[in-house]
Coordinates of C-alpha atoms and ligand atoms in Angstrom, one line a residue:
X1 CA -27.6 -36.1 19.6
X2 CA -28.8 -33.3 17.9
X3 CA -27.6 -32.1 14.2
X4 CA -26.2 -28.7 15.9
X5 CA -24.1 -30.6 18.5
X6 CA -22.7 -32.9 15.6
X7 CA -21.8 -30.0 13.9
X8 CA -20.3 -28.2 16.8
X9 CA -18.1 -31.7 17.1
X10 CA -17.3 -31.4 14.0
X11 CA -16.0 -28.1 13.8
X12 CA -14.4 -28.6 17.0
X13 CA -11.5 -31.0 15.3
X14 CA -11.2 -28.0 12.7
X15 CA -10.4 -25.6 15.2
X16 CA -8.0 -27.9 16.7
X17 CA -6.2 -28.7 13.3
X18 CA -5.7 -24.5 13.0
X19 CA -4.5 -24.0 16.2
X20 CA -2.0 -26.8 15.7
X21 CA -1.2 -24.8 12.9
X22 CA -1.0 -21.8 14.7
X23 CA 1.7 -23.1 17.2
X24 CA 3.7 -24.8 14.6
X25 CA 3.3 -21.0 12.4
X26 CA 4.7 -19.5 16.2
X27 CA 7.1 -21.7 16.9
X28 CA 8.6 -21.3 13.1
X29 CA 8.4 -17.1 13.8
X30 CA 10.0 -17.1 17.4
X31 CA 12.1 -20.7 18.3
X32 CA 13.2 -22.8 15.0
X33 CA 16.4 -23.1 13.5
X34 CA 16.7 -22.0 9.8
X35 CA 17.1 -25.6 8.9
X36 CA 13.2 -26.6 9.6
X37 CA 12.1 -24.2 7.0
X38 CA 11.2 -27.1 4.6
X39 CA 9.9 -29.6 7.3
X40 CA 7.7 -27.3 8.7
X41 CA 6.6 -26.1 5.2
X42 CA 5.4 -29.6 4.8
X43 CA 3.9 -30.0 8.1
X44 CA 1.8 -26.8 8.2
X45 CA 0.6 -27.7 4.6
X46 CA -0.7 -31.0 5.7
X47 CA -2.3 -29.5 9.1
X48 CA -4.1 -26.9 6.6
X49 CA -4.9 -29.3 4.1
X50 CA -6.6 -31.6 6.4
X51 CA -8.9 -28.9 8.2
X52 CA -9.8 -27.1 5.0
X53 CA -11.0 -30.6 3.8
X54 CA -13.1 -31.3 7.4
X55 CA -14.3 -27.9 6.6
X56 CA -15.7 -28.6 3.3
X57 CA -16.9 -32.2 3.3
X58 CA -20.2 -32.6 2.0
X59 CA -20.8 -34.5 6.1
X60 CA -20.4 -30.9 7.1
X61 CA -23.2 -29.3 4.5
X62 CA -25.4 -32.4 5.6
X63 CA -25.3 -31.4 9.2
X64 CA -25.4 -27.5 8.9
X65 CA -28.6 -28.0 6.6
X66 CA -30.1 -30.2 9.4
X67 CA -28.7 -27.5 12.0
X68 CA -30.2 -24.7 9.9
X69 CA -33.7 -26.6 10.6
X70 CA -33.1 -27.3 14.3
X71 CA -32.2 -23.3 15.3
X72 CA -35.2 -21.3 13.2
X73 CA -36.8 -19.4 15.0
X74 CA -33.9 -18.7 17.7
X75 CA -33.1 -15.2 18.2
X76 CA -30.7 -13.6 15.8
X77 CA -27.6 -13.1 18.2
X78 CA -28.2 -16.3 20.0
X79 CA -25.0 -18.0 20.0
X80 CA -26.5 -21.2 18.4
X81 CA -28.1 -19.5 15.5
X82 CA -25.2 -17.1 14.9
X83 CA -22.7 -20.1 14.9
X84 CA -25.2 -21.8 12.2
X85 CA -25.3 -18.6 10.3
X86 CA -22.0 -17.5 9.8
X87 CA -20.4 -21.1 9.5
X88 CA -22.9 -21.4 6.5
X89 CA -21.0 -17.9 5.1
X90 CA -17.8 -19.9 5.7
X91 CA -18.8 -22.6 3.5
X92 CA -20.6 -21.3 1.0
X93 CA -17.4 -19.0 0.8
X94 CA -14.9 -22.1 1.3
X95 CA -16.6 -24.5 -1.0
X96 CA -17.2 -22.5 -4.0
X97 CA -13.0 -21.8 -3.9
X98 CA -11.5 -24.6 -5.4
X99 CA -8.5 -26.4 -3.5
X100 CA -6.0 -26.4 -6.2
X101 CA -6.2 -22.8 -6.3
X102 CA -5.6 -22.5 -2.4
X103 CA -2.9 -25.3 -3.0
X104 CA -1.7 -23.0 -5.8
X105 CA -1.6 -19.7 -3.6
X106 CA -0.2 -21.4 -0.4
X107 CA 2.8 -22.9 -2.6
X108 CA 3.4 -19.0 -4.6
X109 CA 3.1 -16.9 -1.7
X110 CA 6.1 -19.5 0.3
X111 CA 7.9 -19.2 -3.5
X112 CA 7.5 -15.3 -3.7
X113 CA 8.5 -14.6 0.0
X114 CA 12.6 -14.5 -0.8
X115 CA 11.7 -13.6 -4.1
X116 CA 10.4 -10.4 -2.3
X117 CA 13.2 -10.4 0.5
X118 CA 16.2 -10.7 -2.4
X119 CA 14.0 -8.0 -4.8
X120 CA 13.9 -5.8 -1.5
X121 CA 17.4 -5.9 -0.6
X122 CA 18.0 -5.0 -3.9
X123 CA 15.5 -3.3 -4.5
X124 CA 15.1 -4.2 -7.7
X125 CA 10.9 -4.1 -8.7
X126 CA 11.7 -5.9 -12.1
X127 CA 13.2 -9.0 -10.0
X128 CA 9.4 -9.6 -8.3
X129 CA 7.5 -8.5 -11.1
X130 CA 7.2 -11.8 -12.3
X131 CA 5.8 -13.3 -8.7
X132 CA 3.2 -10.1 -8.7
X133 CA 2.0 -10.9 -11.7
X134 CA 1.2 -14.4 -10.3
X135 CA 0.0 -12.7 -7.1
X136 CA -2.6 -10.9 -9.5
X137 CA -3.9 -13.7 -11.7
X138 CA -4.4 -15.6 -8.6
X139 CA -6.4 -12.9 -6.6
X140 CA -8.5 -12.2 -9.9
X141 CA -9.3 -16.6 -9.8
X142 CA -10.2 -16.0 -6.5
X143 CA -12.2 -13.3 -7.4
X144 CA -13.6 -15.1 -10.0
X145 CA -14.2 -17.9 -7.8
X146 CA -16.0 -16.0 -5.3
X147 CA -18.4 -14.2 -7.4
X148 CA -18.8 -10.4 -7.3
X149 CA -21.6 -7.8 -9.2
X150 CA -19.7 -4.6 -8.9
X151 CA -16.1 -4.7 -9.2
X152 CA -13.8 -8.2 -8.8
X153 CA -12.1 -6.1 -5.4
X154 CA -15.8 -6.6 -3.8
X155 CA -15.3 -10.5 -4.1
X156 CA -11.6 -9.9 -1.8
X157 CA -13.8 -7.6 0.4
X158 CA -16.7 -10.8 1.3
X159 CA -13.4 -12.6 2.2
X160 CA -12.1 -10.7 4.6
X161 CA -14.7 -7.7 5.4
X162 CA -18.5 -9.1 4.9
X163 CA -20.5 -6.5 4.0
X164 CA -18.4 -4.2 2.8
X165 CA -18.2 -2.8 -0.7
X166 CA -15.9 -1.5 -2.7
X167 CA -18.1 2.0 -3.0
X168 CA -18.0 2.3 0.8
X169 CA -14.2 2.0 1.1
X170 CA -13.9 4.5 -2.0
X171 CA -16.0 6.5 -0.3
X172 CA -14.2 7.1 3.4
X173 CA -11.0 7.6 1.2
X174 CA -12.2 10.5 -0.6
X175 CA -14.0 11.9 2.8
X176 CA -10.4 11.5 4.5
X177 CA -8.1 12.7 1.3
X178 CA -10.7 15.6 1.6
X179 CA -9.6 16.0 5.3
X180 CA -5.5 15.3 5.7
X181 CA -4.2 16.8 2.8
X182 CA -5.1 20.0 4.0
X183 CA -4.4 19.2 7.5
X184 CA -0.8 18.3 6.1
X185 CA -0.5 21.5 4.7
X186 CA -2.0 23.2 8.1
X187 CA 0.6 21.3 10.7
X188 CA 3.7 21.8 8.1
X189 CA 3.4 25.2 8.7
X190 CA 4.0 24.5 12.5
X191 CA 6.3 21.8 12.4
X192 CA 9.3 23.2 14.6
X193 CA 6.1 23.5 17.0
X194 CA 7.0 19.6 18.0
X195 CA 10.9 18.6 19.0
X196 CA 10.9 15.0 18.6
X197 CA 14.8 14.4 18.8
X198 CA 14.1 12.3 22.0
X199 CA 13.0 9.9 20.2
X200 CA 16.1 9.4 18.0
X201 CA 17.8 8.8 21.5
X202 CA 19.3 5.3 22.4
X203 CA 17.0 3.1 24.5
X204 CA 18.4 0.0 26.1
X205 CA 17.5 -2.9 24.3
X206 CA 16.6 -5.5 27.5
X207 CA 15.0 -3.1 29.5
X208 CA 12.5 -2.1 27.0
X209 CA 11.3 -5.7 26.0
X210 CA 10.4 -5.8 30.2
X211 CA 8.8 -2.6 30.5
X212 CA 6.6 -3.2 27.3
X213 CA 5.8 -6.5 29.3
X214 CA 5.0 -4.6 31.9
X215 CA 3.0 -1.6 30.4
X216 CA 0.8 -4.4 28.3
X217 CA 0.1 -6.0 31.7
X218 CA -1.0 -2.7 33.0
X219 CA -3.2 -2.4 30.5
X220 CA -5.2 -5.8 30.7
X221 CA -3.3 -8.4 28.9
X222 CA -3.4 -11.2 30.7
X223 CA -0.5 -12.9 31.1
X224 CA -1.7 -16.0 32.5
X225 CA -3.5 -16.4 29.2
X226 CA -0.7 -15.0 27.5
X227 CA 3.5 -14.4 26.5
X228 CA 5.6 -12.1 24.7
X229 CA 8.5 -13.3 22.8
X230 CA 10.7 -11.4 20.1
X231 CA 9.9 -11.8 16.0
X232 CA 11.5 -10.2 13.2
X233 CA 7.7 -8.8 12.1
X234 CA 5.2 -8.4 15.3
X235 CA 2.5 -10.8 15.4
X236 CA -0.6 -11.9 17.5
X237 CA -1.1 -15.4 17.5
X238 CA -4.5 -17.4 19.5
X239 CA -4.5 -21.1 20.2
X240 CA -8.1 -20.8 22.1
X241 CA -8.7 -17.8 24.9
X242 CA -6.5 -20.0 27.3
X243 CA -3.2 -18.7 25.3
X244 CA -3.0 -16.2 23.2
X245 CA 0.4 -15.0 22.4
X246 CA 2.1 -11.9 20.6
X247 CA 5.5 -11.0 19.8
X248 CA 7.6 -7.4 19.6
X249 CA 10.7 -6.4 18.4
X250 CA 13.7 -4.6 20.0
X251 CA 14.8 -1.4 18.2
X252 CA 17.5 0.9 18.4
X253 CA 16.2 4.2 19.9
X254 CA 13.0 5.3 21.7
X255 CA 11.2 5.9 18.3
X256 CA 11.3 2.6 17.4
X257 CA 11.5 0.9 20.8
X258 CA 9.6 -2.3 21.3
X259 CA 6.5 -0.4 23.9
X260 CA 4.1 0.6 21.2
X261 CA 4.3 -2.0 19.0
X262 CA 3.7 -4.7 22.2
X263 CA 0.7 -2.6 22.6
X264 CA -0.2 -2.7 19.5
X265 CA -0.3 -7.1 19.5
X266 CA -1.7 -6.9 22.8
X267 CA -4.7 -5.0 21.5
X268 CA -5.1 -7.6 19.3
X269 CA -4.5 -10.4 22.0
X270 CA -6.9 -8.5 24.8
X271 CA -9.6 -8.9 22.1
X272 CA -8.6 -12.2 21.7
X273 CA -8.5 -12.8 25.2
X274 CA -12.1 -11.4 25.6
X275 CA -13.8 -13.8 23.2
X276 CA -16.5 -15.8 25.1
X277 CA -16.0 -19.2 26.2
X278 CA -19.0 -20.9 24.7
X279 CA -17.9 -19.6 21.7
X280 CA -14.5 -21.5 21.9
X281 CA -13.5 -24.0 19.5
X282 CA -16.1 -23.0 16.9
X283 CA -15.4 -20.9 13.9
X284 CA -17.0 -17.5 15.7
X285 CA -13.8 -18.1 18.3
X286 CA -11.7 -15.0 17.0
X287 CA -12.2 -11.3 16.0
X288 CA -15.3 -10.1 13.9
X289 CA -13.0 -9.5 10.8
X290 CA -9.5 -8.2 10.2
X291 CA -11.0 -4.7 10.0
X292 CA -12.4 -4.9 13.6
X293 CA -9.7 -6.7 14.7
X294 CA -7.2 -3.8 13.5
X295 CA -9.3 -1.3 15.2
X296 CA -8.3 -3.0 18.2
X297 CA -4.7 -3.1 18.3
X298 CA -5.0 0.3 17.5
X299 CA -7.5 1.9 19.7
X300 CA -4.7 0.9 21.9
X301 CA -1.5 1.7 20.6
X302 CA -2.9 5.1 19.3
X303 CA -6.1 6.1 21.0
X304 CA -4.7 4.9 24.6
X305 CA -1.0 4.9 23.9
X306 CA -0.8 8.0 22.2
X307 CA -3.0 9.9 24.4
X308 CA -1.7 12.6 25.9
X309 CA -3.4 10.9 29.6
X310 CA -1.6 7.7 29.1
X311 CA 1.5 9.3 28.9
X312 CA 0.5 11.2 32.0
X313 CA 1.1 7.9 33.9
X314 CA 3.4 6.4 32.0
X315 CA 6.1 9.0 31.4
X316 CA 7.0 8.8 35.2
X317 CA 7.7 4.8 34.9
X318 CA 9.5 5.1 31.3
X319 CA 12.1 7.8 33.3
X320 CA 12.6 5.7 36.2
X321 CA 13.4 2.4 33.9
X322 CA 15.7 4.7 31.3
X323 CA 17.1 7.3 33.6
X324 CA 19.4 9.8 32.7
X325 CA 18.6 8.7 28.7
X326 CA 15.8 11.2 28.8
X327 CA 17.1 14.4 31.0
X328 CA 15.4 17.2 30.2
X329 CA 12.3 15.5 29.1
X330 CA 8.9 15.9 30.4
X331 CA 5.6 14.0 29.9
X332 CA 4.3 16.7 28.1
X333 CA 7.0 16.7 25.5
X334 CA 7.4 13.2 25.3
X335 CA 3.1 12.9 24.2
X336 CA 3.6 15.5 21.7
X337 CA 7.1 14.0 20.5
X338 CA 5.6 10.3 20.1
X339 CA 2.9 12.5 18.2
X340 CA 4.7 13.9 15.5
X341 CA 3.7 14.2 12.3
X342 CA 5.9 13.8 9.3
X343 CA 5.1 12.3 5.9
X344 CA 7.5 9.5 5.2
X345 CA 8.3 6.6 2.9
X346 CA 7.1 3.8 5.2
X347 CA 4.1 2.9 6.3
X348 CA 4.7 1.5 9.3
X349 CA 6.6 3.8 10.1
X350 CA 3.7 6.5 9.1
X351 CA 2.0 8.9 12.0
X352 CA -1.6 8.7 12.9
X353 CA -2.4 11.6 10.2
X354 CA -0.4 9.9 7.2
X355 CA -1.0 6.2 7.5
X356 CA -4.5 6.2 5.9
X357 CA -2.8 7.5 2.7
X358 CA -0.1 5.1 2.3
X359 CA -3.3 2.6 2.5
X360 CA -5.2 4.6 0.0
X361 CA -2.4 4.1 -2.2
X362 CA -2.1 0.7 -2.4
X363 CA -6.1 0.1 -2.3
X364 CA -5.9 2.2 -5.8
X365 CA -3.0 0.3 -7.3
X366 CA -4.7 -3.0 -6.7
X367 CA -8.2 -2.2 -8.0
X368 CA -6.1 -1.3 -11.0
X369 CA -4.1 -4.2 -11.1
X370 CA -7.5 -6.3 -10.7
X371 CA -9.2 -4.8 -13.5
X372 CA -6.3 -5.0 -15.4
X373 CA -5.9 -1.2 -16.3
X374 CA -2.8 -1.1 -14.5
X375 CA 0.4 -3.6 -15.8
X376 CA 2.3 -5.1 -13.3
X377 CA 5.9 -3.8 -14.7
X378 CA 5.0 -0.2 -14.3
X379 CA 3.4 -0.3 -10.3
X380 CA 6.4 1.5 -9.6
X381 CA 5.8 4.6 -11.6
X382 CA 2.0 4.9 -10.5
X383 CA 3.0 4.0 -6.4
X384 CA 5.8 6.6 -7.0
X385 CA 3.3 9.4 -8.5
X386 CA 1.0 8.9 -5.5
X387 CA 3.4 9.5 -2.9
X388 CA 4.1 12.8 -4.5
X389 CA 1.0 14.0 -5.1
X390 CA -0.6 12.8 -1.5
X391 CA 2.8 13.1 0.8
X392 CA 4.9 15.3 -1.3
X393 CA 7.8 13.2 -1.4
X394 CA 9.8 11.9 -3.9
X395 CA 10.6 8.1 -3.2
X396 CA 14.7 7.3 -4.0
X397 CA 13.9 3.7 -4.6
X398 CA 11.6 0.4 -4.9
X399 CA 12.4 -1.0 -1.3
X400 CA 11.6 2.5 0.2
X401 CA 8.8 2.2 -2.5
X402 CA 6.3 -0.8 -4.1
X403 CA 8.5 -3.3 -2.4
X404 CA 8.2 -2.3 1.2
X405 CA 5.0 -4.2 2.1
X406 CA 5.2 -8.6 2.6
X407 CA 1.6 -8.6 1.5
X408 CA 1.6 -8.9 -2.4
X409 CA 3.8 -12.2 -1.7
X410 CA 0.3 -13.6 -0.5
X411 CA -3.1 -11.6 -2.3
X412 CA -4.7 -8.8 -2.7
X413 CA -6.8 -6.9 -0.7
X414 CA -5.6 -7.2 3.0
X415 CA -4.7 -3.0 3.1
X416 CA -8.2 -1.7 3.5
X417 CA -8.3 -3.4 6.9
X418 CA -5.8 -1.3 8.2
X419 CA -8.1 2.1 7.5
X420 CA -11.6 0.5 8.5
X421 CA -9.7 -0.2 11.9
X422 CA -8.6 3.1 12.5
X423 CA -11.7 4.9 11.4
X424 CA -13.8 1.6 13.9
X425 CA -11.1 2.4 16.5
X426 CA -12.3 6.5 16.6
X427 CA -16.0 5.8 16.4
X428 CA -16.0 3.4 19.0
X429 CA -13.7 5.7 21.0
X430 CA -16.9 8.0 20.6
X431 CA -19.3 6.4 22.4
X432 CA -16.5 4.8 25.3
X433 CA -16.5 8.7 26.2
X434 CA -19.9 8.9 26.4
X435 CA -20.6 6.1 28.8
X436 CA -17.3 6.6 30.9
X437 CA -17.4 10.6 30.9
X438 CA -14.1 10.8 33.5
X439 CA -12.2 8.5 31.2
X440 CA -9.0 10.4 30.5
X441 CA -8.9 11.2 34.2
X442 CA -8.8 7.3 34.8
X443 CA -5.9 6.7 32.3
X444 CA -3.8 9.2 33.4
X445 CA -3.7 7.2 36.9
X446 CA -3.0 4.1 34.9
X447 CA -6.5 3.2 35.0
X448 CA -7.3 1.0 32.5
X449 CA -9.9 -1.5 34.1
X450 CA -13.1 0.0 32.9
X451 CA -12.4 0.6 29.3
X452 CA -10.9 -2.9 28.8
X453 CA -14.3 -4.2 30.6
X454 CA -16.4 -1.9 27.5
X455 CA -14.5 -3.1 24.7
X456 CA -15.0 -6.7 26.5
X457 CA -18.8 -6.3 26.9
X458 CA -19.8 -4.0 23.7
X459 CA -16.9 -6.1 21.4
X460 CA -14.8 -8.9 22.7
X461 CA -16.8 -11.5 23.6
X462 CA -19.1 -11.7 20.3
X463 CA -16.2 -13.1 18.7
X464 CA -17.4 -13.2 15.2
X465 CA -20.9 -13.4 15.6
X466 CA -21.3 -10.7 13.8
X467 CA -20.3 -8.9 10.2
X468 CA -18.7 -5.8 11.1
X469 CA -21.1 -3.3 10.2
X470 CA -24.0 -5.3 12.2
X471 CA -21.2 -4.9 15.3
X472 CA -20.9 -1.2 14.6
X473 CA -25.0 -1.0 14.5
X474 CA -25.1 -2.6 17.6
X475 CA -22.8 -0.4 19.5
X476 CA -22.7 2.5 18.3
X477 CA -26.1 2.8 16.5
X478 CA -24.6 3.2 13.2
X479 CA -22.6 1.5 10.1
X480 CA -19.1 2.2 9.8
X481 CA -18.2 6.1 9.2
X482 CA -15.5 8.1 9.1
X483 CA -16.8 11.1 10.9
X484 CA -15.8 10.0 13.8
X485 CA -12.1 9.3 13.3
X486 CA -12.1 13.1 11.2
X487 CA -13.0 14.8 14.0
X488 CA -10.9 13.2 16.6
X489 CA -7.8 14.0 14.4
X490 CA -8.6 17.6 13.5
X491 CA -9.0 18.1 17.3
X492 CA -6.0 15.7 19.0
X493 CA -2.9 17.2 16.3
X494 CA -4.4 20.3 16.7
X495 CA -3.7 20.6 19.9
X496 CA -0.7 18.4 19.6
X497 CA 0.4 21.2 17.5
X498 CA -0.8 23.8 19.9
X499 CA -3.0 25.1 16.8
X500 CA -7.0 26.5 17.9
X501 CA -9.1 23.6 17.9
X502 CA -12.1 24.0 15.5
X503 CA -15.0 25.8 16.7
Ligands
LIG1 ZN1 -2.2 -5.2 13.7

């Protein structure tokens, strides 16, 4: 038996630790009682413990330096010698963190979490202050750990985003700052151009769980691969290609109904879906990063489920399901109304033009925080600040403020992902026009086939063969930019807006 095949074996009973995990982590957000919070603590902690340890074993480094031997010479995108390659990222990565500080991390992010929930209700910052200030000095360890030559936030980039810098990301968020603040300023002059009070209508609570099952379907998730259920926060959840699962929520009205955010997951869970099968139960079995994998989810829940096309087909099926609840409605209106753009407190709750800034925000606070120029008591006052001076709002408190977000419970670093999605999700979008020319003519007859086939082609099934900027090379013939996603918002709330497009 060869070294590689040993190693694939061996990574094998890793994968199948995680996605033991990952069912016990889905069964916990969907089906258990509150009681089996502690059991299932202990349970998920053991599962993790023992594949982060077959991970790292020095039988591992043994059998990828004999695999590293046994593929030279293969071609780069071979699946072989990109398994080798980016498992030996992994554990370079893995090994050089030391386990009591993911011990450490694991056991303050479950400690923080009510913390956060309590602090939030109250919203009182000074009551979590104490558990972001552990949040910080164990990002900067891992930092630390990790090793970084420009600033520590590069050494929480290699985690999630390889190849990324902090330069680049500071970089698209002055390019879009550049771009939507005065495209704030241009649509605010228009704003009683858009009615969106249909969306503060009531929207039946059991039908719209079964039509965003059914609009998802429509779109390519397959269901025989796949299930919604209801969570209190949406997820995506993958226990190999054969069963990949998301979740949605019910909400009150059509603005917060449960059909974009199923899109949204089953974005995620298409690319998922799409991953090839000799790449299963290996570490390259999942999206290229978090960034790529954002881009997905929302390529579909904007790009697709914002389109003015898609609501071309689907306006026609939401009236028949909800009836008289939206007399006097048309497709038209209903595009431009799910289009709206209005700075708010939230950010996800923040429109297509906003969101990047709320992202920007936090990216700043937490360089800040990492470099230690910024104390943890006073995150408040700069968060607060920001949201003046790049929405224009005054924020009333700390849960409509620094305490909206679950993330700082965990680490820093995972907000940037959100922006490199959307800006991947436009250029991408770019070159799927070019090769299908007739493709909004195609979604606005529900359509969907051929640009689920390009995104599994051109994306899906590399898995994560490849860093994300050598995926965006590959596709689109350059590195990550946010050209792109500029011009594809100047042009779409334009005309949302019914303002002249740009010449
Ligand atoms: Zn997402």
């Amino acid at each position: 038996m060869s070294a590689l095949d040993r190693l694939r074996q061996a990574l094998a009973e890793v994968a199948d630790l995680e996605r033991s995990a990952a069912v016990l982590l889905w069964d916990e957000e969907t089906q258990m009682p509150p009681g089996g919070v502690e059991d299932r603590a202990n349970a998920l902690a053991t599962l993790r413990r023992l594949a982060h340890e077959r991970f790292t074993a020095p039988e591992l480094g043994r059998l990828l330096d004999a695999a590293e031997r046994e593929v030279e010479g293969m071609p780069y995108d071979s699946d072989d010698a990109s398994l080798v390659r980016v498992v030996r990222r992994d554990y370079e990565l893995d090994t050089r963190i030391p386990a009591e500080l993911v011990g450490e991390q694991a056991r303050a992010s479950a400690r923080a979490r009510p913390i956060w929930q309590e602090a939030r209700r109250r919203s009182d910052w000074s009551m979590f202050a104490p558990a972001m200030a552990t949040t910080v000095e164990l990002s900067r360890r891992l930092a630390e750990s990790v090793g970084y030559t420009g600033h520590p936030y590069d050494a929480l980039l290699k985690l999630n985003e390889p190849g990324i810098t902090t330069a680049q990301v500071e970089g698209f968020y002055a390019q879009l700052r550049d771009v939507i603040v005065p495209l704030l300023r241009e649509l605010g002059a228009v704003a009683d151009r858009v009615d969106a009070s249909v969306m503060d209508r009531p929207c039946d609570p059991t039908i719209q769980v079964g039509f965003a099952l059914e609009t998802v379907r429509a779109l390519g998730y397959d269901l025989e691969r796949g299930r919604q259920d209801l969570s209190a926060h949406p997820f995506t959840v993958s226990f190999g290609p054969g069963d990949v699962r998301i979740t949605t929520r019910v909400g009150r009205s059509f603005g917060d109904s449960a059909l974009l955010s199923s899109i949204h997951e089953a974005g995620h869970a298409m690319y998922e879906q799409g991953v090839s099968r000799s790449l299963d139960r290996t570490p390259l079995c999942h999206g290229a990063s978090p960034g790529v994998h954002e881009s997905q989810s929302r390529l579909w829940e904007n790009l697709v489920g914002r389109s003015r096309p898609f609501w071309e087909w689907c306006f026609p099926r939401l009236r028949a399901a909800f009836k008289e609840a939206l007399d006097g409605v048309d497709a038209e209106g209903f595009w431009r109304a799910v289009n709206r753009v209005r700075p708010s407190y939230i950010r996800v709750d923040a429109d297509e033009v906003t969101y990047n800034l709320h992202t920007l925000l936090r990216f700043e606070i937490e360089k800040e925080l990492l470099e230690g120029s910024l104390d943890v008591a006073v995150v408040p006052r700069a968060w607060n600040q920001r949201v003046g001076s790049y929405l224009g709002l005054e924020v009333p408190d700390d849960a409509h403020g620094a305490l909206q977000d679950i993330h700082w419970c965990t680490r820093l670093g995972g907000f940037v992902g959100y922006t490199l999605g959307n800006l991947i999700g436009a250029q991408l979008m770019e070159v799927v026009r070019r090769d299908v020319p007739d493709l909004d003519a195609r979604l606005a007859e529900g359509e969907f086939r051929l640009l689920l086939e390009w995104l599994q082609q051109h994306l899906y099934r590399h898995g994560r063969k490849f860093t994300p900027n050598e995926l965006m090379e590959r596709v689109t013939g350059q590195a990550i930019s946010a050209e792109p996603w500029i011009r594809y918002i100047r042009s779409k709330f334009r005309d949302v807006y019914g303002l002249a497009r740009p010449s």
